[in-house]
PDB file of C-alpha atoms in Angstrom:
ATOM      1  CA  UNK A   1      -6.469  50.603 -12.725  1.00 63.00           C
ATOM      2  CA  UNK A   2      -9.614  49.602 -14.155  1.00 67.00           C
ATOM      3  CA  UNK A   3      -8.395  48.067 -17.196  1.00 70.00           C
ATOM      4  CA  UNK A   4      -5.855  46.275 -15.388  1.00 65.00           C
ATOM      5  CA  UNK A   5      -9.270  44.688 -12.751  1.00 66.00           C
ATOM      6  CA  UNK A   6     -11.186  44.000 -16.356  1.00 62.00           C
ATOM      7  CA  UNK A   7      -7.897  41.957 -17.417  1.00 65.00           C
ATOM      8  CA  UNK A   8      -7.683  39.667 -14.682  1.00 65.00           C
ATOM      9  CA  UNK A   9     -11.177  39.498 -14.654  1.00 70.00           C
ATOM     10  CA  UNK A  10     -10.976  38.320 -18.440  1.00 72.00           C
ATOM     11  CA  UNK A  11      -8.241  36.054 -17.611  1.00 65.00           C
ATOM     12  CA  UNK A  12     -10.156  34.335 -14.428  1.00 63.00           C
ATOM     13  CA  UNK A  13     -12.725  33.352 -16.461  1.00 65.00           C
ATOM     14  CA  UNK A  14     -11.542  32.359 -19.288  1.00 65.00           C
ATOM     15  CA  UNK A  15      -8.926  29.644 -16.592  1.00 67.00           C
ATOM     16  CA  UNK A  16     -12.435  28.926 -15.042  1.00 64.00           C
ATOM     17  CA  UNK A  17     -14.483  27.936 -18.501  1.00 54.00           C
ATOM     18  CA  UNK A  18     -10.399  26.274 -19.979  1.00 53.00           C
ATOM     19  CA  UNK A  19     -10.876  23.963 -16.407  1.00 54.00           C
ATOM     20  CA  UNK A  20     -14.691  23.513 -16.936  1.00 52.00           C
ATOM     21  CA  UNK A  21     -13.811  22.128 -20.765  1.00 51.00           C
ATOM     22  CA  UNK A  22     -11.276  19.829 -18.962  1.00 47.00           C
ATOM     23  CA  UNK A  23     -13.871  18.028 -16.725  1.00 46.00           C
ATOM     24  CA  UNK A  24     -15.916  17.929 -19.534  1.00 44.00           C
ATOM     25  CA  UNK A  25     -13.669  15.208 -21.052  1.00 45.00           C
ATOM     26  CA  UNK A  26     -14.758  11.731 -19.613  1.00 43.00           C
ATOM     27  CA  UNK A  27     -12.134   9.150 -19.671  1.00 46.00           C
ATOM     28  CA  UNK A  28     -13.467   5.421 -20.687  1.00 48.00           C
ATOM     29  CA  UNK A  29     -10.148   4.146 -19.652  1.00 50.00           C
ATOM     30  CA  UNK A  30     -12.070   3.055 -16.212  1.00 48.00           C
ATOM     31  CA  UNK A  31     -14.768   2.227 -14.992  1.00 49.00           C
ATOM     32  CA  UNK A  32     -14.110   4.464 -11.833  1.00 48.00           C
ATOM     33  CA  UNK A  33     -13.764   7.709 -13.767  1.00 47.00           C
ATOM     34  CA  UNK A  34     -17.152   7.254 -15.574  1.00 47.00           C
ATOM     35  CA  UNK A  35     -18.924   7.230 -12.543  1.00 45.00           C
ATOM     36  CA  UNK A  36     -17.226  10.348 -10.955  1.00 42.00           C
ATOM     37  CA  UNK A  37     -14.643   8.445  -8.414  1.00 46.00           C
ATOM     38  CA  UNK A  38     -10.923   9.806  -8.881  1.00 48.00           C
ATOM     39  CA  UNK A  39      -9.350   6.308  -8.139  1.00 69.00           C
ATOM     40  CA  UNK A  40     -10.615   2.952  -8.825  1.00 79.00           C
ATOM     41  CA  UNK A  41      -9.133   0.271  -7.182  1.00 87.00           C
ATOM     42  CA  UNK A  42      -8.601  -3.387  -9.236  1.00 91.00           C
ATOM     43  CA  UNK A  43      -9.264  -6.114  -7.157  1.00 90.00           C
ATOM     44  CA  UNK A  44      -7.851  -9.512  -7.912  1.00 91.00           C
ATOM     45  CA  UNK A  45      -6.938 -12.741  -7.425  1.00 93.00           C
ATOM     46  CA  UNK A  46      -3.517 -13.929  -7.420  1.00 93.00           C
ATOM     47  CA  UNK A  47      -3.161 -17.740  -7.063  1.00 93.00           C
ATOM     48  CA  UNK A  48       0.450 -19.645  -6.493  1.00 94.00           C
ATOM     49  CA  UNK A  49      -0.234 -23.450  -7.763  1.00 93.00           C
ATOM     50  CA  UNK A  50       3.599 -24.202  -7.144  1.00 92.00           C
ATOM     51  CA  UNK A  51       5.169 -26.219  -3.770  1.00 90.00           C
ATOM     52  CA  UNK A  52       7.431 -22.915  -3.016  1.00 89.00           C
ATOM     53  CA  UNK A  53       6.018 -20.371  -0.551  1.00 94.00           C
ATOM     54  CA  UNK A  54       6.450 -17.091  -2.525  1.00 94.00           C
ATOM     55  CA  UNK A  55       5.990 -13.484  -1.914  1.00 95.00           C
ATOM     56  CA  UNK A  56       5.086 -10.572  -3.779  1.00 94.00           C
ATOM     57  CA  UNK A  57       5.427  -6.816  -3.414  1.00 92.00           C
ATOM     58  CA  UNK A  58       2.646  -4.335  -2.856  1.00 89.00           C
ATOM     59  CA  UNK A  59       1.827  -1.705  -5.270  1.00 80.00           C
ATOM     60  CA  UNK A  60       0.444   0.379  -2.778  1.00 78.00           C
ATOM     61  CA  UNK A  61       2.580   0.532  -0.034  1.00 84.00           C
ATOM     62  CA  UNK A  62       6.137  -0.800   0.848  1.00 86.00           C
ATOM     63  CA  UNK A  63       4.589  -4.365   2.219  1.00 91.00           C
ATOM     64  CA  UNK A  64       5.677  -7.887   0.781  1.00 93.00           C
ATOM     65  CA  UNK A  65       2.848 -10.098   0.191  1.00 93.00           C
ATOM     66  CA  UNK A  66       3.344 -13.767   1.254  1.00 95.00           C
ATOM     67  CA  UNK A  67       1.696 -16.280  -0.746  1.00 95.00           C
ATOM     68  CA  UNK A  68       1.615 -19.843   0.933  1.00 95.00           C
ATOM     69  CA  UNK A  69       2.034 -22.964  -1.325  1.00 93.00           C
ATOM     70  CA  UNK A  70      -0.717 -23.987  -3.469  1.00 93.00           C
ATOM     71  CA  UNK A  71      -2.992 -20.935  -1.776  1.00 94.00           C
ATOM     72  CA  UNK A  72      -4.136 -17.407  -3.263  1.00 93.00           C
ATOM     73  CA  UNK A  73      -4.626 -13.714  -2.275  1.00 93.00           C
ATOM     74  CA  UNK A  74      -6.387 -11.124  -2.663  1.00 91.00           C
ATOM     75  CA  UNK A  75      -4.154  -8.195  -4.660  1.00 92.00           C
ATOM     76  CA  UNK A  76      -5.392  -4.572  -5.129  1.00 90.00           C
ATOM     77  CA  UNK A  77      -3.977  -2.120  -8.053  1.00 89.00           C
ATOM     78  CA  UNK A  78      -4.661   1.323  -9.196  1.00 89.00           C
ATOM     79  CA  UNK A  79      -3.504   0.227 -13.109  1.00 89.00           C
ATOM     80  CA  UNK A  80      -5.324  -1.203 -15.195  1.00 90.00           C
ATOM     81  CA  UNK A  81      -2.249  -2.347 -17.260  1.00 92.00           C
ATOM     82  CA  UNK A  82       0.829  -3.979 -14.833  1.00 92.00           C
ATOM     83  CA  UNK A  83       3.272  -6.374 -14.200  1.00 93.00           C
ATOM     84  CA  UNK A  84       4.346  -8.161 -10.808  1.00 93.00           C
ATOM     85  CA  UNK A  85       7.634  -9.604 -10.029  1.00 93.00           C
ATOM     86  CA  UNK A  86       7.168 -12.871  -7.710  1.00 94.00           C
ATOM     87  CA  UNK A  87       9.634 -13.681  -5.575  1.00 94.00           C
ATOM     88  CA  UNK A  88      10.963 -16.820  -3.983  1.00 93.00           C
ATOM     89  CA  UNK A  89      13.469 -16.875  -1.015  1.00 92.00           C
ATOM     90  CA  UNK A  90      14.637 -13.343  -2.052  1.00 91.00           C
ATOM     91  CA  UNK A  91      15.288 -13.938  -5.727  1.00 93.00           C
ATOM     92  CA  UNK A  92      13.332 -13.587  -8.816  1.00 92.00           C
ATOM     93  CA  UNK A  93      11.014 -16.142  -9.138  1.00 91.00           C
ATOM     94  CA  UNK A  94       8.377 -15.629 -11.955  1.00 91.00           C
ATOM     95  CA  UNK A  95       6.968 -12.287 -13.706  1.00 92.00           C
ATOM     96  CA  UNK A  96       3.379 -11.479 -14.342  1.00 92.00           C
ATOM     97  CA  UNK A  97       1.795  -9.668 -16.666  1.00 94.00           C
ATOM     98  CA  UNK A  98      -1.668  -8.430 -15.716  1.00 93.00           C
ATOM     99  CA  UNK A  99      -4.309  -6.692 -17.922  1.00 93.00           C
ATOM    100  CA  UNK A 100      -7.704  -5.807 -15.453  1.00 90.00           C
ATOM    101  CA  UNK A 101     -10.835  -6.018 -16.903  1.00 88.00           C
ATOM    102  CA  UNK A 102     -13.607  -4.715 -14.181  1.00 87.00           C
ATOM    103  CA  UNK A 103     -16.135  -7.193 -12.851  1.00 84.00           C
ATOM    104  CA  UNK A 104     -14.890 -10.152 -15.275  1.00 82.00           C
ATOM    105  CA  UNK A 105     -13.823 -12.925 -13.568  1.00 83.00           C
ATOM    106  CA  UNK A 106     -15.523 -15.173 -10.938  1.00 81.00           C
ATOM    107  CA  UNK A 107     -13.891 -16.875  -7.880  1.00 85.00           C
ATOM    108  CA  UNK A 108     -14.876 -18.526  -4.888  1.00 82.00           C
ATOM    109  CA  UNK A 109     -18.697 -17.312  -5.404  1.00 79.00           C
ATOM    110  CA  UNK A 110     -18.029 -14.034  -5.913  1.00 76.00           C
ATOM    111  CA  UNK A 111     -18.127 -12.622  -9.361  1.00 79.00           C
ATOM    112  CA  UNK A 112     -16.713  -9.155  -8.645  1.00 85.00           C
ATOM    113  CA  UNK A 113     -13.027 -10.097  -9.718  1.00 89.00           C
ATOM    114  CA  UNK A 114     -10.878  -7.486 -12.484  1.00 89.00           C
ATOM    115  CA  UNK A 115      -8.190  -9.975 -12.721  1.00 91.00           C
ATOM    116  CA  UNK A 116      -6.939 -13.992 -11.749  1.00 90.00           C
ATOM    117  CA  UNK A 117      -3.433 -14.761 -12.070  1.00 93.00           C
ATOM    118  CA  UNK A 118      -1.703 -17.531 -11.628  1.00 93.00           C
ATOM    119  CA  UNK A 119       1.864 -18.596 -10.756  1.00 92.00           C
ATOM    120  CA  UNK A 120       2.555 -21.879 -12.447  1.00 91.00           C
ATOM    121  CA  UNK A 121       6.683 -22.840 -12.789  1.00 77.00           C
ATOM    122  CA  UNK A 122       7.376 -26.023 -14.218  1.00 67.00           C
ATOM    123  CA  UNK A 123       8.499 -27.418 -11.294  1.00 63.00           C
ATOM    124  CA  UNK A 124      11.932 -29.855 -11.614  1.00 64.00           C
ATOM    125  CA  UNK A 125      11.243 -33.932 -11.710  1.00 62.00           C
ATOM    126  CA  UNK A 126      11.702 -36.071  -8.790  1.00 63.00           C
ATOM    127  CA  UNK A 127      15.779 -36.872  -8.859  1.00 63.00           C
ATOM    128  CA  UNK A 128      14.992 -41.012  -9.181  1.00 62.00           C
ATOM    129  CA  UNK A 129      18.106 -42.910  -7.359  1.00 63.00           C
ATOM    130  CA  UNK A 130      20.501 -43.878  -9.613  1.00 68.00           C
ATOM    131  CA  UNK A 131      21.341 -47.714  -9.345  1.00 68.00           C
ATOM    132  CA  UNK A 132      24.609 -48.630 -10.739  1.00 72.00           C
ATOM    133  CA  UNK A 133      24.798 -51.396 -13.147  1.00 75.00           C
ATOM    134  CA  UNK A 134      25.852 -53.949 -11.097  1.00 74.00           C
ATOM    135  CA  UNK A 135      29.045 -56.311 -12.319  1.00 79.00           C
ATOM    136  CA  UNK A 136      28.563 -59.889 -13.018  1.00 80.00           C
ATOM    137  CA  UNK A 137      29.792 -62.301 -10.698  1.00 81.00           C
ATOM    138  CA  UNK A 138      32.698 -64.475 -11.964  1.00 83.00           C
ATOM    139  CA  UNK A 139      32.693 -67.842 -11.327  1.00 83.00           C
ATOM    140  CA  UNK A 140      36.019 -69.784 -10.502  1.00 82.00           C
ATOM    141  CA  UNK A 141      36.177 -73.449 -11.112  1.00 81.00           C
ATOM    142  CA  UNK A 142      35.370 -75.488  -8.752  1.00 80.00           C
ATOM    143  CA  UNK A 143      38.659 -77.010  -7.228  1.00 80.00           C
ATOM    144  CA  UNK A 144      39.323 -81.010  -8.143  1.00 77.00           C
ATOM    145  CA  UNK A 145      40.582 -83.626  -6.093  1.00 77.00           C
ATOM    146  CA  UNK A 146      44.187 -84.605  -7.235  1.00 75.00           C
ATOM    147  CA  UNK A 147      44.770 -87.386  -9.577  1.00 68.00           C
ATOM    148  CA  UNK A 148      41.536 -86.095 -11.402  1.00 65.00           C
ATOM    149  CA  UNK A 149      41.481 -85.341 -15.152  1.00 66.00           C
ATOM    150  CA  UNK A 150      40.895 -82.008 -16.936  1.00 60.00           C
ATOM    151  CA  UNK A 151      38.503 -82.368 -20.283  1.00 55.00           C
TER     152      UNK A 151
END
């Protein structure tokens, strides 16, 4: 019985200095981590310079984000690395590729930004009204008194 205590007494320590060696190991992957937090949270900006009202899903709950035309939000991630799919009137509309660097980008005063995007689609030109060519007119002679002479 006692051999069997000093066992798991062996084995409980040696899972408590294998878990200790695990903290140990500092990840440099974010910011967040360095300092002790679990999560850090990547705050951006994410502008829509098109006409089109768009939206854009949340990566942190199951909320659509509505971005008005030619205005910006405010867009929160947990990756560092990710992409967003932007929508417009229910159908693909552009895809993003975002890489966060922390504390990198300025906007509006503040220089606390990880990321700016920006939705920019080549937007279609102006249709221009066609004209059709218009037809010549076609004169007739002029009519002549009788008795006249042609030429």
């Amino acid at each position: 019985m006692k051999t069997v205590g000093l066992l798991l007494m062996i084995l409980l320590l040696l899972a408590g200095y294998a878990s200790s060696q695990d903290s140990a190991v500092i990840s440099t992957d974010a910011p967040g981590f360095a300092t002790g937090q679990d999560n850090y949270n990547y705050v951006g900006v994410i502008k829509n310079q098109t006409r089109y009202e768009v939206s854009v899903p949340s990566r942190n709950s199951d909320a659509t984000l509505i971005i008005p035309a030619r205005g910006f939000i405010e867009y929160i991630s947990y990756e560092k690395d990710f992409d967003v799919t932007v929508y417009r009137d229910g159908k693909p509309f552009d895809c993003l590729k975002i890489k966060a660097q922390p504390h990198q980008y300025a906007f509006m005063c503040k220089n606390d930004y990880d990321f700016i995007a920006e939705i920019v689609k080549p937007e279609p030109a102006a249709k221009s009204a066609k004209y059709r060519k218009m037809k010549r007119a076609i004169k007739k002679p002029k009519p002549r008194p009788e008795g006249e002479q042609v030429g």
